[in-house]
PDB file of C-alpha atoms in Angstrom:
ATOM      1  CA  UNK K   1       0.000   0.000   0.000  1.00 47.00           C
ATOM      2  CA  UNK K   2       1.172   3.500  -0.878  1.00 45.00           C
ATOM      3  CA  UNK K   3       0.108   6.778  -0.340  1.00 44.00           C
ATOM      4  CA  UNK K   4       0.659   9.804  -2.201  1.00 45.00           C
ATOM      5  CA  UNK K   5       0.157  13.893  -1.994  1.00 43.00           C
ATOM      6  CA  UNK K   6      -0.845  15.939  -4.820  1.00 46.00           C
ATOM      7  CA  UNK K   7      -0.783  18.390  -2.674  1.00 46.00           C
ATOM      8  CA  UNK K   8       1.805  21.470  -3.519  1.00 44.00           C
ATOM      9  CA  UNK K   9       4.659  22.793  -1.188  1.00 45.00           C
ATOM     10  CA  UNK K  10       3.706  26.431  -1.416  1.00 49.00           C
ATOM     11  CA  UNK K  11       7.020  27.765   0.825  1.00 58.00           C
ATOM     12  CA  UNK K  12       9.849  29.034  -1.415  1.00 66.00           C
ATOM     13  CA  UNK K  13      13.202  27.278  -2.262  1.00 87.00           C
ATOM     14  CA  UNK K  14      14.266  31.295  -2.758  1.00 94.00           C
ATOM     15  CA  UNK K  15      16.712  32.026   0.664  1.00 97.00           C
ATOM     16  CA  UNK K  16      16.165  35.892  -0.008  1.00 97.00           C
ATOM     17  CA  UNK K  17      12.274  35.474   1.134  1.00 98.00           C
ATOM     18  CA  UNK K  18      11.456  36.420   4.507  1.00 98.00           C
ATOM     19  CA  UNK K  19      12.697  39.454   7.171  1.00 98.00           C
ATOM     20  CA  UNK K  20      16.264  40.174   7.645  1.00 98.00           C
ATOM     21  CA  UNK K  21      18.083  42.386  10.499  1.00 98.00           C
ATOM     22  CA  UNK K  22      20.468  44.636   9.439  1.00 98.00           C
ATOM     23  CA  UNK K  23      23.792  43.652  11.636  1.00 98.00           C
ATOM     24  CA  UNK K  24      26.319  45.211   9.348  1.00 98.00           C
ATOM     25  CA  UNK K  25      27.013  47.940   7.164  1.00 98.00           C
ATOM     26  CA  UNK K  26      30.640  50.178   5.953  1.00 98.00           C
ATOM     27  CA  UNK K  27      32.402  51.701   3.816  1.00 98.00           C
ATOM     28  CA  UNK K  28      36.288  52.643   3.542  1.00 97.00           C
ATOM     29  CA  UNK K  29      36.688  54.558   0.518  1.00 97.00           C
ATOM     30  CA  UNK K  30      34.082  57.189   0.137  1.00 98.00           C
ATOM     31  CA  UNK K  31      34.894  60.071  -2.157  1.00 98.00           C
ATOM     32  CA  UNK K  32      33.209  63.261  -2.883  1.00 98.00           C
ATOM     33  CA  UNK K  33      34.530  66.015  -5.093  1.00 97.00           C
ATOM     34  CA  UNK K  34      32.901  69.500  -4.437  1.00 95.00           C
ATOM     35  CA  UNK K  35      33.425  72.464  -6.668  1.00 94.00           C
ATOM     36  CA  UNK K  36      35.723  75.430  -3.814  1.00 94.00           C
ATOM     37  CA  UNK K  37      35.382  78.580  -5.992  1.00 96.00           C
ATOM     38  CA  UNK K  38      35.785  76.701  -9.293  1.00 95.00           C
ATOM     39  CA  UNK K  39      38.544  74.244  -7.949  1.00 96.00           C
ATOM     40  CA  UNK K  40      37.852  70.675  -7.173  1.00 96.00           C
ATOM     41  CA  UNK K  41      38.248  69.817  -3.554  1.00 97.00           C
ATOM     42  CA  UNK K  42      37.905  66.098  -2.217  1.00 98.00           C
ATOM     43  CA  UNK K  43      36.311  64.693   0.512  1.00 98.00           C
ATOM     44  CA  UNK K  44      37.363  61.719   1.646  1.00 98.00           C
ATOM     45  CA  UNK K  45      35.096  59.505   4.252  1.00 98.00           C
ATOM     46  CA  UNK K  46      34.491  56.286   5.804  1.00 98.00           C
ATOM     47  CA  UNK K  47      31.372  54.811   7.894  1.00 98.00           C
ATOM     48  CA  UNK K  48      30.820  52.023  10.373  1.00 98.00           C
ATOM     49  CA  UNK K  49      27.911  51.611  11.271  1.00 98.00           C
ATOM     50  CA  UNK K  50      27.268  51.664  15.424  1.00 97.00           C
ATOM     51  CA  UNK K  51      23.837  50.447  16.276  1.00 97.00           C
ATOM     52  CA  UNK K  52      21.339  48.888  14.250  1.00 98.00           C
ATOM     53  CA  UNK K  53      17.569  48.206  14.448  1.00 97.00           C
ATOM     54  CA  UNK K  54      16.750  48.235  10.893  1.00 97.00           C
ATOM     55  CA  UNK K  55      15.161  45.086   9.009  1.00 97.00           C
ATOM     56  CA  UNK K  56      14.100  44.390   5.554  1.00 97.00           C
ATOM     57  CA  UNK K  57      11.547  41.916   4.122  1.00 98.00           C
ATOM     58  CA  UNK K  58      11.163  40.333   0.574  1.00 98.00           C
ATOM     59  CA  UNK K  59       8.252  38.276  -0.680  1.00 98.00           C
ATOM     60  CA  UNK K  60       8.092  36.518  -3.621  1.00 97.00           C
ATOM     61  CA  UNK K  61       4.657  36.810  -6.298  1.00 95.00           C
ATOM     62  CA  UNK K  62       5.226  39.863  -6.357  1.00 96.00           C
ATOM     63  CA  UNK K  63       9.254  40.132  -5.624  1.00 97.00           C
ATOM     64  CA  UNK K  64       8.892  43.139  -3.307  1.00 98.00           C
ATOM     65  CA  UNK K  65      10.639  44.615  -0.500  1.00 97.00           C
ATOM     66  CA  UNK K  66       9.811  46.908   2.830  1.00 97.00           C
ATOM     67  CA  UNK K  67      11.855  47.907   5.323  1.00 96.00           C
ATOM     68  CA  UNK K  68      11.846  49.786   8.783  1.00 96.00           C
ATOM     69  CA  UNK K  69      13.665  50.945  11.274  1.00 97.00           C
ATOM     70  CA  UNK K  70      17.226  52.670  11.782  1.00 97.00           C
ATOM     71  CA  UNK K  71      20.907  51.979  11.919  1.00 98.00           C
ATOM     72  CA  UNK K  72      23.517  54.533  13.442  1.00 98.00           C
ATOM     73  CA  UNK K  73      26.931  54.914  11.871  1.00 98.00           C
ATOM     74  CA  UNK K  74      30.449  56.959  13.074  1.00 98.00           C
ATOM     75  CA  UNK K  75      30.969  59.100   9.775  1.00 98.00           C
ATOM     76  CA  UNK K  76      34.771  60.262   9.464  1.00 98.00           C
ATOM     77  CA  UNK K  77      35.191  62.384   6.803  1.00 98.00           C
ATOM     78  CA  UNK K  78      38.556  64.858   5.652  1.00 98.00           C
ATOM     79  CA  UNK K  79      37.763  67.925   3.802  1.00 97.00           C
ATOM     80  CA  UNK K  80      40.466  70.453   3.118  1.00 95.00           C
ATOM     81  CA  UNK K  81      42.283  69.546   5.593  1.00 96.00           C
ATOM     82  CA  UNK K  82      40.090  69.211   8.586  1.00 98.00           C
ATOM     83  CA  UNK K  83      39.084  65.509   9.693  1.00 98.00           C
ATOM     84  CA  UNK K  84      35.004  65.343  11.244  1.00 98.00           C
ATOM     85  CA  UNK K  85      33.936  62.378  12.822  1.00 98.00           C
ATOM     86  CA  UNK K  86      30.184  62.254  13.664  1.00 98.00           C
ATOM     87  CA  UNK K  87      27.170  59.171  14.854  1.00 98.00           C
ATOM     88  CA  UNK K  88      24.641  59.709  12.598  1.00 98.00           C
ATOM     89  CA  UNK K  89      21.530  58.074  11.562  1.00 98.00           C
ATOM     90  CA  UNK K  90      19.672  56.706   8.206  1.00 96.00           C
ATOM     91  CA  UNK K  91      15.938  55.804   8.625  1.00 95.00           C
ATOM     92  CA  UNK K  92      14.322  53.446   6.365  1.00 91.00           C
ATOM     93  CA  UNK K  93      12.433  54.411   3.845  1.00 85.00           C
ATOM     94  CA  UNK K  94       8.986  53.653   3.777  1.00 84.00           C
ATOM     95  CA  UNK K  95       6.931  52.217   0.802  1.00 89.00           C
ATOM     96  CA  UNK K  96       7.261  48.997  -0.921  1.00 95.00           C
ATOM     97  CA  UNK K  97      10.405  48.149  -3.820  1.00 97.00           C
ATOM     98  CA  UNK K  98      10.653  45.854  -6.502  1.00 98.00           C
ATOM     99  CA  UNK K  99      13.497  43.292  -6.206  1.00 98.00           C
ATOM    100  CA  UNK K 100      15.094  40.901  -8.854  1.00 97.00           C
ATOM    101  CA  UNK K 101      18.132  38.576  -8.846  1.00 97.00           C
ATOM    102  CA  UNK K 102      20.564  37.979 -11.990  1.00 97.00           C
ATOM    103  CA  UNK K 103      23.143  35.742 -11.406  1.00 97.00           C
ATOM    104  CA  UNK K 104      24.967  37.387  -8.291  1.00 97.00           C
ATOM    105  CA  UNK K 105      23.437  40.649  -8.364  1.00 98.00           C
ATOM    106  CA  UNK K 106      20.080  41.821  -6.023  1.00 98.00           C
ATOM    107  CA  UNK K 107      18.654  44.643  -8.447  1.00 98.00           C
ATOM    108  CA  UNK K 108      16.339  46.845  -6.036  1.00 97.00           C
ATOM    109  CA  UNK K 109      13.648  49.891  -7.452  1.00 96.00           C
ATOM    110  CA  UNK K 110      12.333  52.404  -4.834  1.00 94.00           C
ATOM    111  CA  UNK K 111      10.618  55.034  -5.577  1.00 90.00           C
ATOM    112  CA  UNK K 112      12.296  54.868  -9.061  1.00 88.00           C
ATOM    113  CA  UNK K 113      15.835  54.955  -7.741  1.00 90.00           C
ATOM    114  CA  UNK K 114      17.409  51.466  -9.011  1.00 93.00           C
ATOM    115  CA  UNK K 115      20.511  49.568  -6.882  1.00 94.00           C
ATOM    116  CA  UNK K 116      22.237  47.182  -8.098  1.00 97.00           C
ATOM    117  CA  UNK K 117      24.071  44.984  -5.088  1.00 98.00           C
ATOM    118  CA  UNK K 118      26.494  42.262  -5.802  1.00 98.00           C
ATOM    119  CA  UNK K 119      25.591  39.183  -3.423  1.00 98.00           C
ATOM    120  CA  UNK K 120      28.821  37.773  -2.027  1.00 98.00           C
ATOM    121  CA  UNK K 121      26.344  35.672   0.309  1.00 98.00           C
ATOM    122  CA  UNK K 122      23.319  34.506   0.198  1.00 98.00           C
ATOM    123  CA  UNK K 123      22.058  31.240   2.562  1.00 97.00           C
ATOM    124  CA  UNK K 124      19.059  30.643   4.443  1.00 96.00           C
ATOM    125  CA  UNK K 125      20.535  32.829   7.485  1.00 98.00           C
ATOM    126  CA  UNK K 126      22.985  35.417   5.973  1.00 98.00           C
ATOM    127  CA  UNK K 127      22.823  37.752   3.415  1.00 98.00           C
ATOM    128  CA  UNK K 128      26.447  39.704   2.868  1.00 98.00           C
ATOM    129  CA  UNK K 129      26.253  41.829  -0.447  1.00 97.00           C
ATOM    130  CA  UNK K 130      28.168  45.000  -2.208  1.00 98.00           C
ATOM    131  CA  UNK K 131      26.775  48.152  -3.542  1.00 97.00           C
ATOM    132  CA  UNK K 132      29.161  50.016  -5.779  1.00 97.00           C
ATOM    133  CA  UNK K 133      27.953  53.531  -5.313  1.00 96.00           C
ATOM    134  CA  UNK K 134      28.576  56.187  -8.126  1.00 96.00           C
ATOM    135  CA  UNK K 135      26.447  58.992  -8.106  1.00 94.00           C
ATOM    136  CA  UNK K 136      25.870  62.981  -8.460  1.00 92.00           C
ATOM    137  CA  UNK K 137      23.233  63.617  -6.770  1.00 82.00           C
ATOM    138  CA  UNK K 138      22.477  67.278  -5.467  1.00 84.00           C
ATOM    139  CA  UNK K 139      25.238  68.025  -8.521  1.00 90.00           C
ATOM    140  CA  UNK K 140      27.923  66.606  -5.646  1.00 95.00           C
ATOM    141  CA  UNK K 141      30.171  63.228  -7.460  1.00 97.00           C
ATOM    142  CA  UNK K 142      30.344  60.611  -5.036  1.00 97.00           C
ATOM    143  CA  UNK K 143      31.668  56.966  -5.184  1.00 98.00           C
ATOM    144  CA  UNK K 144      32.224  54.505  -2.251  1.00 98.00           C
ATOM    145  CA  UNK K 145      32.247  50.871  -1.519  1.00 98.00           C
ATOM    146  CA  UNK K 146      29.408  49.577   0.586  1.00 98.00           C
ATOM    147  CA  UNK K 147      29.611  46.157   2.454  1.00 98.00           C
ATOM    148  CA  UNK K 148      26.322  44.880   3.964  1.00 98.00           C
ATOM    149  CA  UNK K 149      24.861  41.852   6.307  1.00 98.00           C
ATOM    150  CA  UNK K 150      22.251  41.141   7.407  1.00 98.00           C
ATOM    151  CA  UNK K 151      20.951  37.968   9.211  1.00 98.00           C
ATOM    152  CA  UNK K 152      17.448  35.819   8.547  1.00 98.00           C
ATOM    153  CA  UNK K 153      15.353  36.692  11.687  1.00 95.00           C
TER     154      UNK K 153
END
């Protein structure tokens, strides 16, 4: 006698799917170039990030992403001379993203800005990625390294 299911696993195969907690997050290369009375000037900076309470969650059907919450980081930066070092925070943004993966890269859209993070790991309880950052925005040219993690919750 044998007995079989037709019935189908709904949970995912997908690791990404589920909440994560933010336990990670710097950067050792930052570098801003500002225009000093029509000369470029650099700003160099770094981050580590201090205290975290931030989590995101990705579903699957749709592949969307929310997060919440806060992290703290010590911001060093070195501008003309004169080195800053600061605890600051980022907030979450609220709203819901579209996410995709290609290969080893977590594509994210919020709000129409689009990320593209390279995964250096992804398993059902950590997610480490990269996100080469190279951007203008407020007219200010800005590239850094970011390293993330975060852990399944």
């Amino acid at each position: 006698l044998s007995l079989t299911s037709c019935e189908k696993d709904e949970s995912s195969t997908n690791p990404i799917i589920g909440e994560w907690r933010m336990t990670e997050t710097h950067t050792d290369n930052g570098v801003a170039i500002y225009d000093v009375l029509g000369q470029d000037e650099i700003l160099n900076f770094s981050y580590q990030g201090t205290d975290y309470n931030a989590t995101t969650t990705f579903t699957e059907n749709p592949n969307e992403f929310t997060s919440s919450g806060y992290y703290k980081y010590e911001y060093i930066s070195s501008f003309m001379g004169e080195t800053d070092t600061m605890i600051l925070q980022a907030d979450s943004f609220l709203g819901v993203g579209q996410w995709s993966i290609e290969g080893d890269t977590l594509f994210q859209t919020f709000s129409g800005a689009n990320t593209k993070n390279v995964i250096l790991e992804l398993t059902n309880s950590i997610m480490r990625f990269r996100t080469d950052v190279n951007t203008a925005a407020s007219g200010v040219p800005t590239t850094a390294t970011v390293f993330t993690t975060f852990e399944k919750n």
